mmCIF file of C-alpha atoms in Angstrom:
data_model
loop_
_atom_site.group_PDB
_atom_site.id
_atom_site.type_symbol
_atom_site.label_atom_id
_atom_site.label_comp_id
_atom_site.label_asym_id
_atom_site.label_seq_id
_atom_site.Cartn_x
_atom_site.Cartn_y
_atom_site.Cartn_z
ATOM 1 C CA MET A 1 12.815 3.307 79.018
ATOM 2 C CA ARG A 2 9.950 4.998 77.240
ATOM 3 C CA ARG A 3 11.707 3.969 73.575
ATOM 4 C CA THR A 4 11.415 -0.059 75.142
ATOM 5 C CA ARG A 5 8.205 0.373 75.783
ATOM 6 C CA ALA A 6 7.015 1.907 72.762
ATOM 7 C CA GLY A 7 9.036 -0.962 70.882
ATOM 8 C CA ARG A 8 7.079 -3.573 72.727
ATOM 9 C CA SER A 9 3.659 -1.675 71.891
ATOM 10 C CA ARG A 10 4.457 -2.073 68.291
ATOM 11 C CA LYS A 11 5.531 -5.181 68.282
ATOM 12 C CA LEU A 12 2.215 -6.437 70.252
ATOM 13 C CA ILE A 13 0.144 -4.523 67.862
ATOM 14 C CA LYS A 14 1.399 -6.003 64.908
ATOM 15 C CA THR A 15 1.199 -9.172 66.627
ATOM 16 C CA LYS A 16 -2.518 -8.930 67.289
ATOM 17 C CA GLU A 17 -2.791 -8.016 63.592
ATOM 18 C CA LYS A 18 -1.120 -11.242 62.531
ATOM 19 C CA VAL A 19 -3.436 -13.343 64.601
ATOM 20 C CA ILE A 20 -6.717 -11.563 63.636
ATOM 21 C CA ILE A 21 -5.055 -11.909 59.708
ATOM 22 C CA SER A 22 -4.612 -15.400 60.181
ATOM 23 C CA ALA A 23 -7.590 -16.492 62.181
ATOM 24 C CA LEU A 24 -9.661 -14.816 58.964
ATOM 25 C CA VAL A 25 -7.572 -17.043 56.654
ATOM 26 C CA CYS A 26 -8.402 -19.878 58.690
ATOM 27 C CA ILE A 27 -12.265 -19.473 58.521
ATOM 28 C CA ALA A 28 -11.806 -18.950 55.005
ATOM 29 C CA LEU A 29 -9.866 -22.119 54.161
ATOM 30 C CA VAL A 30 -12.181 -24.124 56.297
ATOM 31 C CA ALA A 31 -14.958 -22.820 54.493
ATOM 32 C CA MET A 32 -13.542 -23.423 51.015
ATOM 33 C CA ILE A 33 -12.834 -26.897 52.881
ATOM 34 C CA LEU A 34 -16.278 -27.676 53.604
ATOM 35 C CA GLN A 35 -18.127 -26.524 50.544
ATOM 36 C CA PRO A 36 -20.274 -29.220 49.413
ATOM 37 C CA GLY A 37 -19.121 -30.025 45.757
ATOM 38 C CA SER A 38 -15.537 -28.990 46.066
ATOM 39 C CA ASN A 39 -13.040 -30.961 43.667
ATOM 40 C CA ASN A 40 -9.808 -30.715 45.201
ATOM 41 C CA GLU A 41 -6.529 -32.133 44.417
ATOM 42 C CA ALA A 42 -4.280 -34.540 46.619
ATOM 43 C CA LEU A 43 -2.728 -31.906 49.164
ATOM 44 C CA ALA A 44 0.766 -32.197 50.504
ATOM 45 C CA VAL A 45 -1.079 -31.998 54.155
ATOM 46 C CA SER A 46 -4.298 -32.856 55.145
ATOM 47 C CA ASN A 47 -6.980 -30.127 54.763
ATOM 48 C CA PHE A 48 -7.499 -29.514 58.051
ATOM 49 C CA LYS A 49 -4.203 -29.735 59.054
ATOM 50 C CA GLN A 50 -3.035 -26.805 56.674
ATOM 51 C CA PRO A 51 -4.836 -24.041 58.679
ATOM 52 C CA ILE A 52 -3.248 -25.148 61.894
ATOM 53 C CA ASN A 53 0.429 -24.987 60.113
ATOM 54 C CA MET A 54 -0.337 -21.472 58.803
ATOM 55 C CA MET A 55 -1.539 -20.462 62.299
ATOM 56 C CA TYR A 56 1.779 -21.530 63.665
ATOM 57 C CA SER A 57 3.995 -20.554 60.748
ATOM 58 C CA PHE A 58 2.500 -17.110 60.674
ATOM 59 C CA ILE A 59 3.174 -16.029 64.379
ATOM 60 C CA SER A 60 6.901 -18.128 64.744
ATOM 61 C CA GLN A 61 7.943 -16.800 61.435
ATOM 62 C CA ARG A 62 9.626 -13.292 60.595
ATOM 63 C CA ASN A 63 8.932 -12.891 57.101
ATOM 64 C CA PHE A 64 5.911 -14.755 56.752
ATOM 65 C CA ASN A 65 3.733 -15.311 52.900
ATOM 66 C CA HIS A 66 0.530 -17.257 54.033
ATOM 67 C CA ILE A 67 0.389 -17.995 50.424
ATOM 68 C CA ASP A 68 2.967 -19.969 50.205
ATOM 69 C CA GLU A 69 2.175 -21.939 53.103
ATOM 70 C CA MET A 70 -1.107 -22.972 51.047
ATOM 71 C CA ASN A 71 -1.263 -26.010 48.289
ATOM 72 C CA GLY A 72 -3.712 -27.472 46.140
ATOM 73 C CA PRO A 73 -6.815 -25.197 44.830
ATOM 74 C CA THR A 74 -6.551 -23.169 47.740
ATOM 75 C CA TYR A 75 -3.096 -22.332 46.716
ATOM 76 C CA HIS A 76 -4.389 -21.391 43.753
ATOM 77 C CA TYR A 77 -6.938 -19.276 44.575
ATOM 78 C CA PHE A 78 -4.862 -16.620 46.725
ATOM 79 C CA ARG A 79 -2.293 -16.809 44.643
ATOM 80 C CA SER A 80 -4.508 -15.324 41.609
ATOM 81 C CA ILE A 81 -5.750 -12.620 43.651
ATOM 82 C CA GLN A 82 -1.945 -11.713 44.693
ATOM 83 C CA LEU A 83 -0.980 -11.764 41.472
ATOM 84 C CA LYS A 84 -4.038 -9.175 39.769
ATOM 85 C CA LYS A 85 -3.264 -6.767 43.072
ATOM 86 C CA LYS A 86 0.752 -6.907 41.565
ATOM 87 C CA GLU A 87 -0.427 -6.124 37.834
ATOM 88 C CA ALA A 88 -2.688 -3.087 39.364
ATOM 89 C CA VAL A 89 0.055 -2.109 41.194
ATOM 90 C CA THR A 90 2.817 -2.369 38.467
ATOM 91 C CA GLU A 91 0.079 -0.671 35.462
ATOM 92 C CA GLN A 92 -0.274 2.260 38.169
ATOM 93 C CA ASP A 93 3.655 2.953 38.609
ATOM 94 C CA GLN A 94 3.839 2.535 34.790
ATOM 95 C CA ALA A 95 1.591 5.085 34.418
ATOM 96 C CA ILE A 96 2.486 8.903 33.181
ATOM 97 C CA PRO A 97 1.785 11.672 35.073
ATOM 98 C CA ASP A 98 -0.547 14.005 33.738
ATOM 99 C CA ASP A 99 2.273 16.737 33.663
ATOM 100 C CA LYS A 100 3.969 14.013 31.850
ATOM 101 C CA VAL A 101 1.217 13.147 28.762
ATOM 102 C CA PRO A 102 2.433 14.998 25.439
ATOM 103 C CA ASP A 103 -0.319 17.807 24.752
ATOM 104 C CA LYS A 104 -2.378 16.697 21.386
ATOM 105 C CA ASP A 105 -1.485 19.651 19.519
ATOM 106 C CA VAL A 106 2.690 18.994 20.607
ATOM 107 C CA LYS A 107 2.279 15.178 18.798
ATOM 108 C CA GLU A 108 0.457 16.430 15.652
ATOM 109 C CA GLU A 109 2.825 18.914 15.085
ATOM 110 C CA GLU A 110 5.958 16.713 15.831
ATOM 111 C CA ALA A 111 3.855 13.914 13.604
ATOM 112 C CA ALA A 112 3.740 16.703 10.890
ATOM 113 C CA ASN A 113 7.505 17.670 11.059
ATOM 114 C CA THR A 114 8.463 14.145 10.815
ATOM 115 C CA GLU A 115 6.472 13.357 8.018
ATOM 116 C CA LYS A 116 7.977 16.599 6.577
ATOM 117 C CA ALA A 117 11.350 15.622 6.761
ATOM 118 C CA GLU A 118 10.974 12.438 5.791
ATOM 119 C CA ASN A 119 9.168 13.722 2.307
ATOM 120 C CA THR A 120 12.088 16.396 2.276
ATOM 121 C CA ASN A 121 14.991 13.150 2.075
ATOM 122 C CA GLN A 122 12.756 11.552 -0.415
ATOM 123 C CA ALA A 123 12.400 14.190 -2.466
ATOM 124 C CA GLY A 124 16.214 14.889 -2.604
ATOM 125 C CA LEU A 125 16.954 11.100 -3.072
ATOM 126 C CA ASP A 126 14.325 11.145 -5.868
ATOM 127 C CA LYS A 127 16.107 14.120 -7.551
ATOM 128 C CA ALA A 128 19.605 12.312 -7.459
ATOM 129 C CA ASP A 129 18.213 9.284 -8.891
ATOM 130 C CA ASN A 130 16.490 11.110 -11.911
ATOM 131 C CA GLN A 131 20.100 13.033 -12.128
ATOM 132 C CA GLU A 132 21.710 9.639 -12.181
ATOM 133 C CA VAL A 133 19.214 8.383 -14.569
ATOM 134 C CA ALA A 134 19.511 11.264 -16.967
ATOM 135 C CA GLN A 135 23.413 11.366 -16.964
ATOM 136 C CA GLU A 136 23.450 7.619 -17.688
ATOM 137 C CA GLN A 137 20.767 7.851 -20.394
ATOM 138 C CA ASN A 138 22.762 10.724 -21.718
ATOM 139 C CA ASN A 139 26.261 8.581 -21.745
ATOM 140 C CA GLN A 140 24.304 5.547 -23.684
ATOM 141 C CA GLU A 141 22.889 8.026 -26.019
ATOM 142 C CA ILE A 142 26.457 9.470 -26.884
ATOM 143 C CA ASN A 143 27.609 5.830 -26.967
ATOM 144 C CA LEU A 144 24.997 4.758 -29.450
ATOM 145 C CA HIS A 145 25.817 7.735 -31.749
ATOM 146 C CA LYS A 146 29.424 6.675 -31.723
ATOM 147 C CA VAL A 147 30.738 3.990 -34.004
ATOM 148 C CA TYR A 148 34.075 2.377 -33.950
ATOM 149 C CA LEU A 149 35.214 1.039 -37.425
ATOM 150 C CA THR A 150 37.515 -1.645 -37.136
ATOM 151 C CA PHE A 151 39.540 -3.632 -39.826
ATOM 152 C CA ASP A 152 41.298 -7.167 -39.571
ATOM 153 C CA ASP A 153 44.120 -8.821 -41.206
ATOM 154 C CA GLY A 154 45.329 -6.161 -43.030
ATOM 155 C CA PRO A 155 47.170 -4.209 -44.491
ATOM 156 C CA SER A 156 46.342 -5.729 -47.839
ATOM 157 C CA ALA A 157 46.278 -4.349 -51.661
ATOM 158 C CA TYR A 158 42.614 -2.937 -50.942
ATOM 159 C CA THR A 159 43.833 -0.719 -48.044
ATOM 160 C CA THR A 160 44.025 2.123 -50.231
ATOM 161 C CA SER A 161 40.489 1.994 -51.396
ATOM 162 C CA ILE A 162 39.317 1.554 -48.087
ATOM 163 C CA LEU A 163 41.439 4.759 -46.985
ATOM 164 C CA GLU A 164 39.959 6.533 -49.731
ATOM 165 C CA SER A 165 36.167 5.860 -48.701
ATOM 166 C CA LEU A 166 36.799 6.772 -44.975
ATOM 167 C CA ASN A 167 38.640 10.282 -46.120
ATOM 168 C CA SER A 168 35.700 11.038 -48.389
ATOM 169 C CA HIS A 169 33.001 10.599 -45.763
ATOM 170 C CA GLY A 170 35.335 12.213 -42.973
ATOM 171 C CA MET A 171 35.290 9.190 -40.835
ATOM 172 C CA LYS A 172 38.038 7.317 -39.041
ATOM 173 C CA ALA A 173 38.903 3.286 -38.311
ATOM 174 C CA THR A 174 41.196 1.255 -36.324
ATOM 175 C CA PHE A 175 43.082 -1.564 -38.359
ATOM 176 C CA PHE A 176 44.222 -4.518 -36.532
ATOM 177 C CA MET A 177 47.056 -6.105 -38.932
ATOM 178 C CA LEU A 178 48.880 -8.769 -38.916
ATOM 179 C CA GLU A 179 52.758 -8.713 -38.958
ATOM 180 C CA PRO A 180 53.546 -11.115 -42.036
ATOM 181 C CA ASN A 181 51.371 -8.023 -43.718
ATOM 182 C CA MET A 182 52.781 -5.306 -42.346
ATOM 183 C CA LYS A 183 56.110 -6.199 -43.626
ATOM 184 C CA LYS A 184 54.666 -6.839 -47.113
ATOM 185 C CA TYR A 185 52.856 -3.683 -47.515
ATOM 186 C CA PRO A 186 54.802 -1.043 -45.579
ATOM 187 C CA ASP A 187 53.294 1.805 -47.441
ATOM 188 C CA GLU A 188 49.782 0.911 -46.670
ATOM 189 C CA LEU A 189 50.505 0.415 -43.231
ATOM 190 C CA ASN A 190 52.545 4.376 -43.274
ATOM 191 C CA GLN A 191 49.274 5.617 -44.781
ATOM 192 C CA ILE A 192 46.771 4.120 -42.312
ATOM 193 C CA ILE A 193 48.840 6.231 -39.983
ATOM 194 C CA ASN A 194 49.493 9.109 -41.807
ATOM 195 C CA GLU A 195 45.658 9.435 -42.450
ATOM 196 C CA GLY A 196 44.926 9.427 -38.696
ATOM 197 C CA HIS A 197 43.706 6.078 -38.410
ATOM 198 C CA VAL A 198 44.789 3.597 -35.472
ATOM 199 C CA PRO A 199 47.477 0.844 -35.940
ATOM 200 C CA ALA A 200 46.972 -2.245 -34.163
ATOM 201 C CA LEU A 201 47.870 -5.908 -33.596
ATOM 202 C CA HIS A 202 46.201 -9.244 -34.896
ATOM 203 C CA GLY A 203 49.362 -11.621 -34.311
ATOM 204 C CA VAL A 204 51.345 -13.527 -36.698
ATOM 205 C CA SER A 205 50.182 -16.649 -37.877
ATOM 206 C CA HIS A 206 46.470 -16.183 -37.545
ATOM 207 C CA ASN A 207 46.601 -20.057 -36.951
ATOM 208 C CA VAL A 208 44.231 -21.396 -33.939
ATOM 209 C CA SER A 209 46.822 -24.598 -33.226
ATOM 210 C CA LYS A 210 49.951 -22.240 -33.492
ATOM 211 C CA ILE A 211 48.608 -18.725 -31.483
ATOM 212 C CA TYR A 212 46.651 -20.509 -28.822
ATOM 213 C CA ARG A 213 48.651 -23.291 -28.087
ATOM 214 C CA SER A 214 49.958 -21.460 -24.815
ATOM 215 C CA GLU A 215 49.486 -18.254 -22.760
ATOM 216 C CA GLN A 216 52.929 -17.178 -23.700
ATOM 217 C CA THR A 217 52.446 -17.800 -27.488
ATOM 218 C CA VAL A 218 49.803 -15.577 -27.537
ATOM 219 C CA VAL A 219 51.910 -13.204 -25.877
ATOM 220 C CA ASP A 220 54.593 -14.027 -28.324
ATOM 221 C CA GLU A 221 52.942 -13.235 -31.318
ATOM 222 C CA MET A 222 51.522 -9.708 -30.277
ATOM 223 C CA LYS A 223 55.008 -8.670 -29.071
ATOM 224 C CA GLN A 224 56.130 -9.703 -32.057
ATOM 225 C CA GLY A 225 53.967 -7.775 -34.233
ATOM 226 C CA GLN A 226 54.344 -4.734 -31.798
ATOM 227 C CA ALA A 227 57.746 -5.077 -32.572
ATOM 228 C CA THR A 228 57.289 -4.974 -36.204
ATOM 229 C CA LEU A 229 55.231 -2.047 -36.188
ATOM 230 C CA LEU A 230 57.331 0.065 -34.192
ATOM 231 C CA ASN A 231 60.443 -0.602 -36.650
ATOM 232 C CA LEU A 232 58.511 0.344 -39.911
ATOM 233 C CA THR A 233 56.763 3.174 -38.709
ATOM 234 C CA GLY A 234 57.778 4.314 -35.060
ATOM 235 C CA ALA A 235 54.227 3.993 -33.421
ATOM 236 C CA LEU A 236 53.659 2.172 -30.589
ATOM 237 C CA THR A 237 50.414 0.145 -29.658
ATOM 238 C CA HIS A 238 49.255 -1.873 -27.062
ATOM 239 C CA LEU A 239 46.065 -2.596 -28.774
ATOM 240 C CA ILE A 240 45.035 -6.311 -29.808
ATOM 241 C CA ARG A 241 42.498 -8.120 -31.294
ATOM 242 C CA THR A 242 43.112 -11.838 -31.391
ATOM 243 C CA PRO A 243 42.353 -14.323 -34.548
ATOM 244 C CA TYR A 244 38.259 -15.665 -34.166
ATOM 245 C CA GLY A 245 38.144 -12.799 -31.563
ATOM 246 C CA SER A 246 38.807 -13.886 -28.000
ATOM 247 C CA ALA A 247 35.715 -16.251 -27.096
ATOM 248 C CA PRO A 248 36.264 -19.485 -26.696
ATOM 249 C CA TYR A 249 40.244 -19.596 -27.623
ATOM 250 C CA MET A 250 41.209 -16.748 -24.747
ATOM 251 C CA LYS A 251 40.612 -18.402 -21.438
ATOM 252 C CA PRO A 252 40.854 -16.879 -18.301
ATOM 253 C CA SER A 253 44.475 -17.203 -18.133
ATOM 254 C CA TYR A 254 45.072 -16.100 -21.297
ATOM 255 C CA LYS A 255 43.510 -13.102 -20.737
ATOM 256 C CA GLU A 256 45.493 -12.476 -17.776
ATOM 257 C CA ALA A 257 48.752 -13.263 -19.409
ATOM 258 C CA VAL A 258 48.333 -10.679 -22.115
ATOM 259 C CA GLN A 259 47.155 -8.037 -19.595
ATOM 260 C CA ALA A 260 50.304 -8.591 -17.645
ATOM 261 C CA ALA A 261 52.084 -7.731 -20.935
ATOM 262 C CA GLY A 262 50.613 -4.353 -21.434
ATOM 263 C CA PHE A 263 48.404 -5.426 -23.756
ATOM 264 C CA GLN A 264 44.318 -4.104 -24.316
ATOM 265 C CA LEU A 265 42.266 -6.763 -25.494
ATOM 266 C CA TRP A 266 39.261 -6.295 -27.700
ATOM 267 C CA ASP A 267 36.822 -7.865 -29.654
ATOM 268 C CA TRP A 268 33.281 -6.134 -31.515
ATOM 269 C CA THR A 269 29.965 -5.619 -30.772
ATOM 270 C CA ILE A 270 28.211 -5.853 -34.488
ATOM 271 C CA ASP A 271 30.005 -8.410 -36.789
ATOM 272 C CA SER A 272 29.454 -7.802 -40.300
ATOM 273 C CA ASN A 273 30.680 -11.198 -41.865
ATOM 274 C CA ASP A 274 31.599 -9.221 -44.434
ATOM 275 C CA TRP A 275 34.137 -12.035 -45.500
ATOM 276 C CA ARG A 276 31.288 -14.615 -45.910
ATOM 277 C CA TYR A 277 29.396 -12.626 -48.882
ATOM 278 C CA SER A 278 31.218 -10.844 -52.378
ATOM 279 C CA ASN A 279 27.800 -8.413 -53.081
ATOM 280 C CA GLY A 280 27.773 -5.979 -50.361
ATOM 281 C CA GLU A 281 25.516 -8.018 -47.989
ATOM 282 C CA PHE A 282 27.039 -7.618 -45.120
ATOM 283 C CA VAL A 283 25.935 -3.653 -45.719
ATOM 284 C CA GLY A 284 22.632 -4.743 -44.922
ATOM 285 C CA LYS A 285 23.492 -7.228 -41.885
ATOM 286 C CA VAL A 286 25.470 -4.327 -40.262
ATOM 287 C CA ILE A 287 22.179 -2.040 -40.434
ATOM 288 C CA GLN A 288 20.098 -4.432 -39.332
ATOM 289 C CA GLN A 289 22.281 -4.840 -36.095
ATOM 290 C CA MET A 290 22.440 -1.443 -35.351
ATOM 291 C CA GLU A 291 18.984 -0.824 -35.713
ATOM 292 C CA ASN A 292 18.345 -3.753 -33.191
ATOM 293 C CA TYR A 293 21.302 -2.884 -30.959
ATOM 294 C CA ARG A 294 21.481 -5.173 -27.505
ATOM 295 C CA TYR A 295 24.427 -3.697 -25.926
ATOM 296 C CA LYS A 296 22.751 -0.694 -24.870
ATOM 297 C CA SER A 297 25.903 -0.026 -22.453
ATOM 298 C CA SER A 298 28.736 -0.491 -24.867
ATOM 299 C CA PRO A 299 30.050 1.398 -27.547
ATOM 300 C CA ILE A 300 28.964 -0.101 -31.044
ATOM 301 C CA VAL A 301 32.215 -1.616 -32.763
ATOM 302 C CA ILE A 302 31.971 -2.933 -35.999
ATOM 303 C CA LEU A 303 34.204 -5.857 -37.373
ATOM 304 C CA LEU A 304 34.969 -5.546 -40.866
ATOM 305 C CA HIS A 305 38.154 -6.845 -42.966
ATOM 306 C CA ASP A 306 40.558 -5.478 -45.276
ATOM 307 C CA ARG A 307 39.478 -7.320 -48.340
ATOM 308 C CA LYS A 308 38.258 -6.295 -51.762
ATOM 309 C CA SER A 309 34.564 -7.021 -51.591
ATOM 310 C CA THR A 310 34.680 -5.472 -48.548
ATOM 311 C CA ALA A 311 36.457 -2.143 -49.935
ATOM 312 C CA GLU A 312 33.826 -2.151 -52.674
ATOM 313 C CA HIS A 313 30.420 -1.880 -50.721
ATOM 314 C CA LEU A 314 32.162 0.177 -47.756
ATOM 315 C CA PRO A 315 30.752 3.656 -49.227
ATOM 316 C CA SER A 316 27.303 2.232 -48.650
ATOM 317 C CA LEU A 317 27.612 1.235 -45.302
ATOM 318 C CA LEU A 318 29.716 4.904 -44.514
ATOM 319 C CA THR A 319 26.847 6.480 -46.482
ATOM 320 C CA TYR A 320 24.034 5.356 -44.306
ATOM 321 C CA LEU A 321 25.876 5.876 -40.881
ATOM 322 C CA GLN A 322 26.521 9.556 -41.865
ATOM 323 C CA SER A 323 22.892 10.048 -43.108
ATOM 324 C CA HIS A 324 21.966 8.722 -39.713
ATOM 325 C CA GLY A 325 23.722 11.003 -37.376
ATOM 326 C CA TYR A 326 26.291 8.408 -36.576
ATOM 327 C CA GLU A 327 29.923 9.634 -35.763
ATOM 328 C CA THR A 328 33.013 7.382 -36.033
ATOM 329 C CA ASP A 329 35.786 7.396 -33.626
ATOM 330 C CA VAL A 330 39.113 5.407 -33.002
ATOM 331 C CA LEU A 331 39.826 3.014 -30.407
ATOM 332 C CA ASN A 332 42.428 4.091 -27.897
ATOM 333 C CA GLU A 333 44.344 2.812 -24.574
ATOM 334 C CA LYS A 334 41.918 5.023 -22.545
ATOM 335 C CA LEU A 335 38.938 3.605 -23.172
ATOM 336 C CA ALA A 336 37.558 0.628 -21.722
ATOM 337 C CA ALA A 337 38.119 -2.262 -23.707
ATOM 338 C CA TYR A 338 35.048 -4.462 -24.884
ATOM 339 C CA ASN A 339 35.853 -8.277 -24.845
ATOM 340 C CA PHE A 340 33.797 -11.310 -25.087
#
């Protein structure tokens, strides 16, 4: 019984509060409507009926929002006040309590530690980068002081003279030889190998229309030269250089074919053009290219030919290389082949 009376009492108080609030709202609405000079929008209901409708809804509905019952300028006015109150409450809820606010000294210490860690990491990266650059520069320096002398089209009657010049300067070379010439000069062929130089293959015909007829004709000529070399000397090689170089005749499919056959294709980075000259002009051409070497990350591979004028003027080139601190080496299948 007491609980029932207490419940009724609370409901009566709430009803009185609603009536008072509604009355105040109605007075305010009437005042705004009757305000001189007001520019009201077209309303869904009459401005005078609106307070009466609100009063009825306010008393009859349990979940009543008096703002939603308004329209026109009246709605916008009270709606703006309501939104401002909500924003104020939200900002207050999101505010960090005093005991949660980071201490200034702590924040500064964390910032300092973060900066220190970033600096340490950057220093480590810089050190690693510097070491990598230094190693790369060192590798390039080694490559640029090592020269690979290569002779095409031999053996010939001038091979022995070339070998004598190389031996007198303590230098080695790689010989890309034609299969018919290996048969014609077997003694010179064996001399090349016996004196520590490297035999390599240059095909059979040295004829563009024959060797480059197809992928298979290139492979066949190299295999024929390989078999002849093995038969005459017992030496087996997979190093090849195609006539006139790989460009433009060795198309991608041709290169794939020789690679699939187990051959390693080599071109050159310095062309002596010694076949053009008879008075040793090629020596100056080679020196000029070496002093202005463009392929800084590639080995210095010099193209020469096994011929008379080259044999006669080769000592001048070897003397230059020796006096400028260059050392020679031979090509081998463990190196990364250079080709056009």
